Coordinates of C-alpha atoms and ligand atoms in Angstrom, one line a residue:
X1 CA -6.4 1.9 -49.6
X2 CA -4.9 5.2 -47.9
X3 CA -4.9 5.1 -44.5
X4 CA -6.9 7.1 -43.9
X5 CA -10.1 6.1 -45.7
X6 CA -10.0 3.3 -42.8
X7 CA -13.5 3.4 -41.4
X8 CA -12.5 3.3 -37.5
X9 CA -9.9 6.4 -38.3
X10 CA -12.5 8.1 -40.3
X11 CA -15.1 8.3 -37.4
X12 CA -12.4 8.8 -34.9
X13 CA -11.7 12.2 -37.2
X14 CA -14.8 12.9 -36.1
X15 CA -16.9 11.8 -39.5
X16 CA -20.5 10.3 -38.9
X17 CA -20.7 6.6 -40.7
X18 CA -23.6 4.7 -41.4
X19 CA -23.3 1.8 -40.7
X20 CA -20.7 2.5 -38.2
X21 CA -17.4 0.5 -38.1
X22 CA -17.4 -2.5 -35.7
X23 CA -15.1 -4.4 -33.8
X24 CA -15.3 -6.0 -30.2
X25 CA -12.9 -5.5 -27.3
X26 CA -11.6 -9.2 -26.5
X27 CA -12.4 -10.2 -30.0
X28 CA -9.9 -12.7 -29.7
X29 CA -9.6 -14.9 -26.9
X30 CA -11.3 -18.1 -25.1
X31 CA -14.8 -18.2 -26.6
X32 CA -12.9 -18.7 -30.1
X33 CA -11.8 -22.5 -30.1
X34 CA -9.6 -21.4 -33.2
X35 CA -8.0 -19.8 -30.2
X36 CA -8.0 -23.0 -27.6
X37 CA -6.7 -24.4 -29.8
X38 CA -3.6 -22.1 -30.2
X39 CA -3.9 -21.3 -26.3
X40 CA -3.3 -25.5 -26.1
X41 CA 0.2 -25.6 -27.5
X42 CA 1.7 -22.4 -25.3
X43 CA 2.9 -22.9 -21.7
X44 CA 1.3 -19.7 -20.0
X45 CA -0.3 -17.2 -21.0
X46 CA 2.3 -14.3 -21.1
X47 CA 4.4 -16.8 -23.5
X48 CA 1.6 -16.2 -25.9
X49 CA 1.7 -12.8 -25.9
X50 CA 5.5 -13.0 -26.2
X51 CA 5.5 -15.3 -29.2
X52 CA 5.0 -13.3 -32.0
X53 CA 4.0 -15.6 -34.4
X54 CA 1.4 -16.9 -32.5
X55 CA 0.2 -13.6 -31.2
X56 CA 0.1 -12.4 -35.0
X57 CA -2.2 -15.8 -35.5
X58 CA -4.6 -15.4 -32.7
X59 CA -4.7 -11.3 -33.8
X60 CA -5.8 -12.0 -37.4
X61 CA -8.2 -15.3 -36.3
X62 CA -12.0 -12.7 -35.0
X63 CA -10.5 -10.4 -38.6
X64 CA -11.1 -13.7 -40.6
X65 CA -14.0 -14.9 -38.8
X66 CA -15.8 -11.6 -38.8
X67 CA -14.3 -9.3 -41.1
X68 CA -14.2 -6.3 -37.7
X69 CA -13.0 -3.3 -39.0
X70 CA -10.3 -2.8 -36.9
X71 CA -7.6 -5.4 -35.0
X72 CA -6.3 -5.0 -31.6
X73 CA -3.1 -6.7 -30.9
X74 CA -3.3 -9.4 -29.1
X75 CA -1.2 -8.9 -25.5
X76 CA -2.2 -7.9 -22.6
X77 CA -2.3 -4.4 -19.6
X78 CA -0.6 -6.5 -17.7
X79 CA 2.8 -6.4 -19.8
X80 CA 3.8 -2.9 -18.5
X81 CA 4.4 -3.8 -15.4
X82 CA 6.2 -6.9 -16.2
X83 CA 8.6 -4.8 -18.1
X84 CA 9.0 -2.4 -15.1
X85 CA 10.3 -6.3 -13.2
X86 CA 7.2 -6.9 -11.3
X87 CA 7.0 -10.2 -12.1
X88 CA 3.7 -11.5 -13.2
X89 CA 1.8 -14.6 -13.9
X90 CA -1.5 -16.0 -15.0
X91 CA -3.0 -18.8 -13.4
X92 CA -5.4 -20.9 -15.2
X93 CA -8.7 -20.1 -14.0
X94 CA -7.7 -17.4 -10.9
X95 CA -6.7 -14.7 -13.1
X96 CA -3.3 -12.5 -13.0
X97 CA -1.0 -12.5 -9.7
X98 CA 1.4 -10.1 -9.1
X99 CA 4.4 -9.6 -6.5
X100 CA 2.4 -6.9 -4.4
X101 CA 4.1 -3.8 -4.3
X102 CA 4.4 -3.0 -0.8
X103 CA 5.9 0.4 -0.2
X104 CA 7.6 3.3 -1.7
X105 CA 11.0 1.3 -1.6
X106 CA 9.5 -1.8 -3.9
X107 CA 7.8 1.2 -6.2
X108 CA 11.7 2.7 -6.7
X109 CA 12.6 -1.1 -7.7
X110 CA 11.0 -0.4 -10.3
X111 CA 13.0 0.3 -13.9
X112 CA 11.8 0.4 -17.6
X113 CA 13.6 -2.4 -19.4
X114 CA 13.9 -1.5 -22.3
X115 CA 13.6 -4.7 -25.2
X116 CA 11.4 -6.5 -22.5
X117 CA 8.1 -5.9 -25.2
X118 CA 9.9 -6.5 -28.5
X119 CA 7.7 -9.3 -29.3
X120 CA 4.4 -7.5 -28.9
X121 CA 6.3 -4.4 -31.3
X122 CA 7.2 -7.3 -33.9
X123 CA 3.9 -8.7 -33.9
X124 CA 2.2 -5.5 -34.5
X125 CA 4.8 -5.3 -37.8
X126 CA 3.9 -8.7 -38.7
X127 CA 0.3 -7.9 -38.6
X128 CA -0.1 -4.7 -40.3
X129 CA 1.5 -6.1 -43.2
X130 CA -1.1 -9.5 -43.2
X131 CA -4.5 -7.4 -42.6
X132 CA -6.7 -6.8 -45.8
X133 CA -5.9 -3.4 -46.4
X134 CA -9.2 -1.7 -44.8
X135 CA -8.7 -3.0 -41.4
X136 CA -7.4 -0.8 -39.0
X137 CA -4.8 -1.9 -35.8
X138 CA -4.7 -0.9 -32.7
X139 CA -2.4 -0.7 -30.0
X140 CA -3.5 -0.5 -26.9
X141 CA -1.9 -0.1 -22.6
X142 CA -3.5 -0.3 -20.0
X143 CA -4.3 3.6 -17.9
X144 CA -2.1 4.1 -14.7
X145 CA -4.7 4.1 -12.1
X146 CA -6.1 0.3 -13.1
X147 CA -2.4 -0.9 -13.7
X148 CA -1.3 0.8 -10.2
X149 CA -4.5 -0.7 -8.3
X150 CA -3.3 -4.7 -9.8
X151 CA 0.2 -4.0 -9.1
X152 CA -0.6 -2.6 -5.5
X153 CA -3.0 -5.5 -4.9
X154 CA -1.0 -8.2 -6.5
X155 CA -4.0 -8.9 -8.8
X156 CA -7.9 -8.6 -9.4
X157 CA -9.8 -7.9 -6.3
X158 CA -13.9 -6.6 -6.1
X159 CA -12.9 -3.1 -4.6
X160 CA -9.5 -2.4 -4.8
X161 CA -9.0 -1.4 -1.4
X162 CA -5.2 -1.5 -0.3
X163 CA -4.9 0.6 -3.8
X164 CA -7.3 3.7 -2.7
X165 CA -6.1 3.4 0.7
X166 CA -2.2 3.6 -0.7
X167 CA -3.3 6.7 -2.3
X168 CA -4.7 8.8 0.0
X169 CA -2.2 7.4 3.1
X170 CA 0.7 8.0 1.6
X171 CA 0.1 10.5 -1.5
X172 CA 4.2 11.5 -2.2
X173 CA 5.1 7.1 -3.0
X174 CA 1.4 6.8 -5.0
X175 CA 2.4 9.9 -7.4
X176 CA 5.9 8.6 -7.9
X177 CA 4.2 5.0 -9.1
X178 CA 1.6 7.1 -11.4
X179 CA 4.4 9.0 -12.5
X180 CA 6.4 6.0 -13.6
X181 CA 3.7 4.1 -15.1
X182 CA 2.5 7.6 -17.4
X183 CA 5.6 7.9 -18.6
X184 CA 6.1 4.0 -19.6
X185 CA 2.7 3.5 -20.8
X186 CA 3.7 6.8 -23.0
X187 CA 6.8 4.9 -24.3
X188 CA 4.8 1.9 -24.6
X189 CA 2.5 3.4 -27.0
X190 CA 4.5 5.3 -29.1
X191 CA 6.9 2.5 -29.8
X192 CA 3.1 1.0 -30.9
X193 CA 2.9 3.6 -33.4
X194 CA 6.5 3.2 -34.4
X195 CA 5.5 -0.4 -35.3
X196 CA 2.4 -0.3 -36.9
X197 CA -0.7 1.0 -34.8
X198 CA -2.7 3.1 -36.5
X199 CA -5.1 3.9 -33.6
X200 CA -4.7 3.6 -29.9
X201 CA -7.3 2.4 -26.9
X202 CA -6.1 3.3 -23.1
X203 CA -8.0 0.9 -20.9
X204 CA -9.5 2.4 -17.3
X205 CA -11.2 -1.0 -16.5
X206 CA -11.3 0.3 -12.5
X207 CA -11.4 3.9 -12.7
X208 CA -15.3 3.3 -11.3
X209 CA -13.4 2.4 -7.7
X210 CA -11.3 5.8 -7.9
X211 CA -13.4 8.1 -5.6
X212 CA -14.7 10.7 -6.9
X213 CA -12.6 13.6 -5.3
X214 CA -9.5 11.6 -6.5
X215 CA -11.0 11.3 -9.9
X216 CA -8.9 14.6 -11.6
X217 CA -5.7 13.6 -10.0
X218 CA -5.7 9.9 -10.6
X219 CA -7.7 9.4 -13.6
X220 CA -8.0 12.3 -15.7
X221 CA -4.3 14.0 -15.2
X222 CA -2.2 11.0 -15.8
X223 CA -4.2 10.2 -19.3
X224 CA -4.1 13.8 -20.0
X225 CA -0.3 13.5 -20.0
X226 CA -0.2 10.1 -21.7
X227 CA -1.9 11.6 -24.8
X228 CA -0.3 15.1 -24.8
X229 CA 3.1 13.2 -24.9
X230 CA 1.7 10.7 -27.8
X231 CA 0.2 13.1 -29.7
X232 CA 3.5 15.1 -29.6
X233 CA 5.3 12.9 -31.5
X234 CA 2.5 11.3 -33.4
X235 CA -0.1 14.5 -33.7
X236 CA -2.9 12.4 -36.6
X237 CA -2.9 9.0 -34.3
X238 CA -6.1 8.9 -32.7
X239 CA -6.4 7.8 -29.0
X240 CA -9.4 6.2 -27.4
X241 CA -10.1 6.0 -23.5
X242 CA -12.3 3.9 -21.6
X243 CA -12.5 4.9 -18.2
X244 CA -14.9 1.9 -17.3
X245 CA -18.1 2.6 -14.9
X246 CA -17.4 6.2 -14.2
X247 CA -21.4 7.3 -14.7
X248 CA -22.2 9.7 -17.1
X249 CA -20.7 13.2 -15.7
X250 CA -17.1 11.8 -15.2
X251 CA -17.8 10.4 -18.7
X252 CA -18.7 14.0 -19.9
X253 CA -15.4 16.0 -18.1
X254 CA -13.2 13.0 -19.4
X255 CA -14.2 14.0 -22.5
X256 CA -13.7 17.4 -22.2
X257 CA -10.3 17.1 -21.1
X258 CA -8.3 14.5 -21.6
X259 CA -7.3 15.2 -25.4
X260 CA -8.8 12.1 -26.6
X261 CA -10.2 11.6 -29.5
X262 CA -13.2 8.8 -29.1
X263 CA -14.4 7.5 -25.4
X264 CA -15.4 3.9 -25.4
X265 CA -18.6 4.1 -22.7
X266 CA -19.5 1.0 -20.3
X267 CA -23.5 -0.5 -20.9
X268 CA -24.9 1.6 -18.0
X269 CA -25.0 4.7 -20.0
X270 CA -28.3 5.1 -22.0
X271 CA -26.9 5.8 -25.6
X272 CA -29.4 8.6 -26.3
X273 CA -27.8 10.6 -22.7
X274 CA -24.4 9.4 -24.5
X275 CA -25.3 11.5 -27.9
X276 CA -26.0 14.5 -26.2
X277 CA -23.5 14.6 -23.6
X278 CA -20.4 13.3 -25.3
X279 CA -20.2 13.0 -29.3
X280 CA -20.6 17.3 -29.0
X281 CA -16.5 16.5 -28.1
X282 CA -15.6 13.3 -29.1
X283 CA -16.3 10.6 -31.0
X284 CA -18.0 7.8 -28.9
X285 CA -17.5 4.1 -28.9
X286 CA -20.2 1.2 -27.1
X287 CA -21.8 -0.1 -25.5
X288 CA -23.9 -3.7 -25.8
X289 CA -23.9 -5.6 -22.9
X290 CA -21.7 -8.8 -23.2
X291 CA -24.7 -10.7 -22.0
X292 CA -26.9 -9.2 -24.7
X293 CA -23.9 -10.9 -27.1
X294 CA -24.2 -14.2 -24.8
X295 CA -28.3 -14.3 -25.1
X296 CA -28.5 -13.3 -28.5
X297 CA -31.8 -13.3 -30.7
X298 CA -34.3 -10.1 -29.5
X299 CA -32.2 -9.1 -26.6
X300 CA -29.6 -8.9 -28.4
X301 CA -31.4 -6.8 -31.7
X302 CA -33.6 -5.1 -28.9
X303 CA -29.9 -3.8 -27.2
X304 CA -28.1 -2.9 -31.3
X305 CA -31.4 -1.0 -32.3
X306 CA -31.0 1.4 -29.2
X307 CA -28.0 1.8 -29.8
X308 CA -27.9 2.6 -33.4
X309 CA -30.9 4.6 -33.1
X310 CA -29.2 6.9 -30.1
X311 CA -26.1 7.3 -31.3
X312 CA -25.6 6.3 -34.9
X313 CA -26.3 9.9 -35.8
X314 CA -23.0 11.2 -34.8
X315 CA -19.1 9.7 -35.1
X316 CA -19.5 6.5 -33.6
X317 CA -17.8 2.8 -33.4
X318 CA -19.6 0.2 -32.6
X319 CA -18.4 -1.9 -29.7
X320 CA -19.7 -3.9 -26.4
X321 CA -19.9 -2.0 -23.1
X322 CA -16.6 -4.6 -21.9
X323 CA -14.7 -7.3 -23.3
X324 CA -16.5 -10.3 -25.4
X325 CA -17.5 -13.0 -22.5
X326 CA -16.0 -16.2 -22.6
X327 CA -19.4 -18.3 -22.6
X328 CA -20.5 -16.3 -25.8
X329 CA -21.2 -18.6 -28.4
X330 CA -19.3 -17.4 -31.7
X331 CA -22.3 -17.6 -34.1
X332 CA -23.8 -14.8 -32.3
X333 CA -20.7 -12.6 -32.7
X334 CA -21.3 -13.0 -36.4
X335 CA -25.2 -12.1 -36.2
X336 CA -24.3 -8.7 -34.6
X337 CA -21.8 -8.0 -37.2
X338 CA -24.7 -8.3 -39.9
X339 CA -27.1 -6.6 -37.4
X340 CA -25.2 -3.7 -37.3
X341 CA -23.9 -3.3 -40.8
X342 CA -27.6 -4.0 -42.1
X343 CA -28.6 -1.1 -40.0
X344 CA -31.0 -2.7 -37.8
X345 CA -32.8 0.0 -35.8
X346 CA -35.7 -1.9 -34.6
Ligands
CP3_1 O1 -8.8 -9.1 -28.2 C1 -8.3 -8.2 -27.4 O2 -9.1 -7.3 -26.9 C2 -6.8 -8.0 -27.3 C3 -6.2 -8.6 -26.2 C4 -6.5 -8.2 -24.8 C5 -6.3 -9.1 -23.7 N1 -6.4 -8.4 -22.5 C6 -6.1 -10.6 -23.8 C7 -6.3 -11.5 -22.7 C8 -6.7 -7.0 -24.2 C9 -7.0 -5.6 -24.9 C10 -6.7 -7.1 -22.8 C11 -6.8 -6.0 -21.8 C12 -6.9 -6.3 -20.4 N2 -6.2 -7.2 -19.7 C13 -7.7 -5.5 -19.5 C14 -8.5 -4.3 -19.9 C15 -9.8 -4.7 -20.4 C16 -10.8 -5.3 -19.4 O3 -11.1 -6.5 -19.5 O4 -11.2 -4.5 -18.5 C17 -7.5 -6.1 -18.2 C18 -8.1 -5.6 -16.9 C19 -6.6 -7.1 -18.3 C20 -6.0 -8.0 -17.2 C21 -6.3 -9.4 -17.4 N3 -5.7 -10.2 -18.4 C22 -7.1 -10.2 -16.6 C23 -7.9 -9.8 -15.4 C24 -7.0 -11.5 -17.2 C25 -7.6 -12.8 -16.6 C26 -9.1 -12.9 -16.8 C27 -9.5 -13.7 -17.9 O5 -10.4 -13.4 -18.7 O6 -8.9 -14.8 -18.0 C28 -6.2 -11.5 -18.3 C29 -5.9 -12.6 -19.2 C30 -6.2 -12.4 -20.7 N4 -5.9 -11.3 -21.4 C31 -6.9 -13.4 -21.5 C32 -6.9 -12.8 -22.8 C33 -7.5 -13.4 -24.0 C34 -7.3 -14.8 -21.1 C35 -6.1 -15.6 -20.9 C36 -6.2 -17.0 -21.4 O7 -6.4 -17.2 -22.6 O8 -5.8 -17.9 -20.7

């Protein structure tokens, strides 16, 4: 099969589908126990993602399982900085930790190195040549805002407040990290492309903390530049963004303006306001609510008919509003899929 004719690059094009292609963000990972049981034989977490064997393996284990239509390779936002020496680390159950940056003189520490992500670039290779031929894979990088705000913090945190305060007390150091991290997470995904990606997703899981005066300058900018400098080199590679929790008018203006090509929306947009406002630009991407996936059954049928119904009429990929829980139980997964290529709209 060309290409092309993949579903998830057809609707990205901007082609209406029914059914719509599916595949889930966090399709692989700890509700799997395929994947415990690969996650068992690897010291940390990072030395999974470095592996590329087994980061091929637990790639291809939701494709076989549910037959998505796309792949995403499995690695993490997280790797950027690492290759920029911040060293990072996962601890089980506590999430990432980071060496906090703590002012501008740890932000010029900071250097590309290049070969650092060679693994994640082979396994992409490794990949695209094992995937049935209709599957797409994607590449994916975290956005510059959400990578600054856990490199600035040193890790999660509920409001990312030492990030927003860095960048409105000291402006000059904040736009030199942003300005590092557009241009490596541009690198990043063209050497992607260069390996294999077919599509791209940017992930903004915390742009819903950036306030909203800050929201063009920290946001929308620095991903405008990211995919003007992609789509350079690689003008027919389609980029998705997902600028997480940003309400429905941010939504709108990042869709205007940021050049990409599909916006993945969080569950708190109705999918109906979703049609109107955004597939006139772009092709849109959502949203069930992980829980919906946990509870299954009518909640979960109740949540995929809405959805359908509001925006299956327009270029569309079917997705959750985040990342596949970990308490989801994996028969469930494999119900939606059916759901939503049966076309169930209530
Ligand atoms: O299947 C896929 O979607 C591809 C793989 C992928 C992972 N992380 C694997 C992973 C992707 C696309 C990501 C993106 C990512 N990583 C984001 C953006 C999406 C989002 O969730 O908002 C963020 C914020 C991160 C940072 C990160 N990585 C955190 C906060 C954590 C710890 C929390 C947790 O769930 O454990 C991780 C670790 C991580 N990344 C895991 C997986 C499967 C769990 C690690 C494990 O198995 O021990």
């Amino acid at each position: 099969m060309l290409a092309s004719e993949k579903l998830l690059l057809r609707a990205l094009r901007g082609e209406t589908l029914v059914p719509p292609p599916i595949w889930l963000m966090r399709q692989a990972g700890r509700y799997l126990p395929e994947y415990r049981e690969v996650r068992k034989r690897t010291g940390n977490f990072l030395e999974l993602c470095y592996t590329p064997e087994l980061a091929v393996e637990v790639t291809l284990q939701p494709i076989r399982r549910y037959g998505f239509d796309a792949a995403i390779i499995f690695s993490d936002i997280l790797v950027v900085p690492d290759a920029l020496g911040q060293g990072v680390a996962f601890h089980e159950g506590k999430g990432p930790v980071l060496e906090a940056l703590q002012n501008a003189g740890d932000v010029k520490k900071l250097v590309w190195q290049e070969g650092k992500l060679d693994p994640v670039y082979d396994a992409l290779r490794s990949v695209r040549r094992d995937l049935p031929e209709e599957t797409a894979l994607i590449g994916f990088a975290g956005a510059p805002w959400t990578l600054a705000a856990y490199m600035i913090e040193g890790g999660g945190s509920k409001d990312f407040a030492k990030a927003t305060h860095w960048a409105s007390a000291a402006p000059e150091s904040f736009a030199e990290l942003i300005r590092l991290l557009t241009e490596s997470i541009a690198h990043h995904l063209i050497r992607q492309i260069e390996a294999g990606a077919e599509a791209l997703q940017i992930f903004d899981s915390w742009a819903g903390k950036i306030p909203a005066s800050q929201f063009e300058r920290i946001c929308l900018e620095p991903t405008r530049a990211i995919v003007e400098a992609v789509h350079k080199k690689f003008p027919d590679v389609p980029i998705l963004g997902f600028p997480r929790g940003v309400g429905l008018s941010r939504y709108e203006s990042y869709a205007e303006k940021s050049g990409v090509d599909g916006i993945s929306i969080d569950a708190s947009i109705s999918p109906k306001l979703a049609a109107a406002k955004l597939q006139p630009h772009v092709c849109v991407q959502g949203n069930l609510d992980p829980k919906a996936l946990i509870a299954g059954g009518a909640a979960m049928g109740a949540g995929v008919a809405e959805i359908l119904q509001g925006l299956g009429g327009g270029p569309f990929v079917f997705n959750l509003g985040h990342g596949v829980d970990l308490k989801t139980p994996p028969d469930h997964v494999a119900e939606l899929v059916a759901l939503v290529r049966e076309g169930a709209t209530g």
